[in-house]
């Protein structure tokens, strides 16, 4: 499992961002709640983690 629930991710093909909605197992599609409000399913390799660094 590459992502955790509530991780911020970006869809590589569409450049949309969202959050991982539910826990999942290896080989299953990942449910992502996109910033527009829709839930969609993607494979892990279609997603990449967005890291937000804190600025102090």
GROMACS .gro file of C-alpha atoms in nm:
model
   56
    1UNK     CA    1   0.000   0.000   0.000
    2UNK     CA    2   0.154   0.322  -0.118
    3UNK     CA    3  -0.092   0.582   0.015
    4UNK     CA    4  -0.274   0.638   0.341
    5UNK     CA    5  -0.624   0.773   0.400
    6UNK     CA    6  -0.634   1.154   0.367
    7UNK     CA    7  -0.305   1.171   0.176
    8UNK     CA    8  -0.316   1.451  -0.082
    9UNK     CA    9  -0.256   1.307  -0.430
   10UNK     CA   10  -0.245   1.424  -0.791
   11UNK     CA   11  -0.384   1.228  -1.087
   12UNK     CA   12  -0.098   1.213  -1.337
   13UNK     CA   13  -0.311   1.210  -1.655
   14UNK     CA   14  -0.555   1.488  -1.569
   15UNK     CA   15  -0.349   1.694  -1.322
   16UNK     CA   16  -0.646   1.694  -1.080
   17UNK     CA   17  -0.581   1.681  -0.707
   18UNK     CA   18  -0.772   1.517  -0.425
   19UNK     CA   19  -0.754   1.304  -0.112
   20UNK     CA   20  -0.745   0.927  -0.059
   21UNK     CA   21  -1.094   0.845   0.073
   22UNK     CA   22  -1.081   0.485   0.195
   23UNK     CA   23  -0.825   0.226   0.297
   24UNK     CA   24  -0.743  -0.022   0.020
   25UNK     CA   25  -0.541  -0.338  -0.043
   26UNK     CA   26  -0.269  -0.403  -0.297
   27UNK     CA   27  -0.420  -0.454  -0.644
   28UNK     CA   28  -0.743  -0.271  -0.569
   29UNK     CA   29  -0.839   0.060  -0.719
   30UNK     CA   30  -0.798   0.361  -0.492
   31UNK     CA   31  -1.097   0.587  -0.423
   32UNK     CA   32  -0.997   0.953  -0.448
   33UNK     CA   33  -1.222   1.245  -0.356
   34UNK     CA   34  -1.123   1.507  -0.611
   35UNK     CA   35  -1.112   1.875  -0.519
   36UNK     CA   36  -1.424   1.925  -0.733
   37UNK     CA   37  -1.618   1.700  -0.494
   38UNK     CA   38  -1.652   1.383  -0.704
   39UNK     CA   39  -1.524   1.041  -0.596
   40UNK     CA   40  -1.335   0.846  -0.862
   41UNK     CA   41  -1.138   0.522  -0.868
   42UNK     CA   42  -0.777   0.505  -0.988
   43UNK     CA   43  -0.494   0.255  -0.986
   44UNK     CA   44  -0.195   0.340  -0.764
   45UNK     CA   45   0.033   0.399  -1.062
   46UNK     CA   46  -0.202   0.674  -1.191
   47UNK     CA   47  -0.147   0.878  -0.873
   48UNK     CA   48   0.139   1.063  -0.710
   49UNK     CA   49   0.170   1.198  -0.358
   50UNK     CA   50   0.164   1.574  -0.313
   51UNK     CA   51   0.398   1.680  -0.038
   52UNK     CA   52   0.324   2.006   0.129
   53UNK     CA   53   0.620   2.143   0.318
   54UNK     CA   54   0.553   2.365   0.613
   55UNK     CA   55   0.692   2.717   0.596
   56UNK     CA   56   0.802   2.863   0.928
   0.00000   0.00000   0.00000
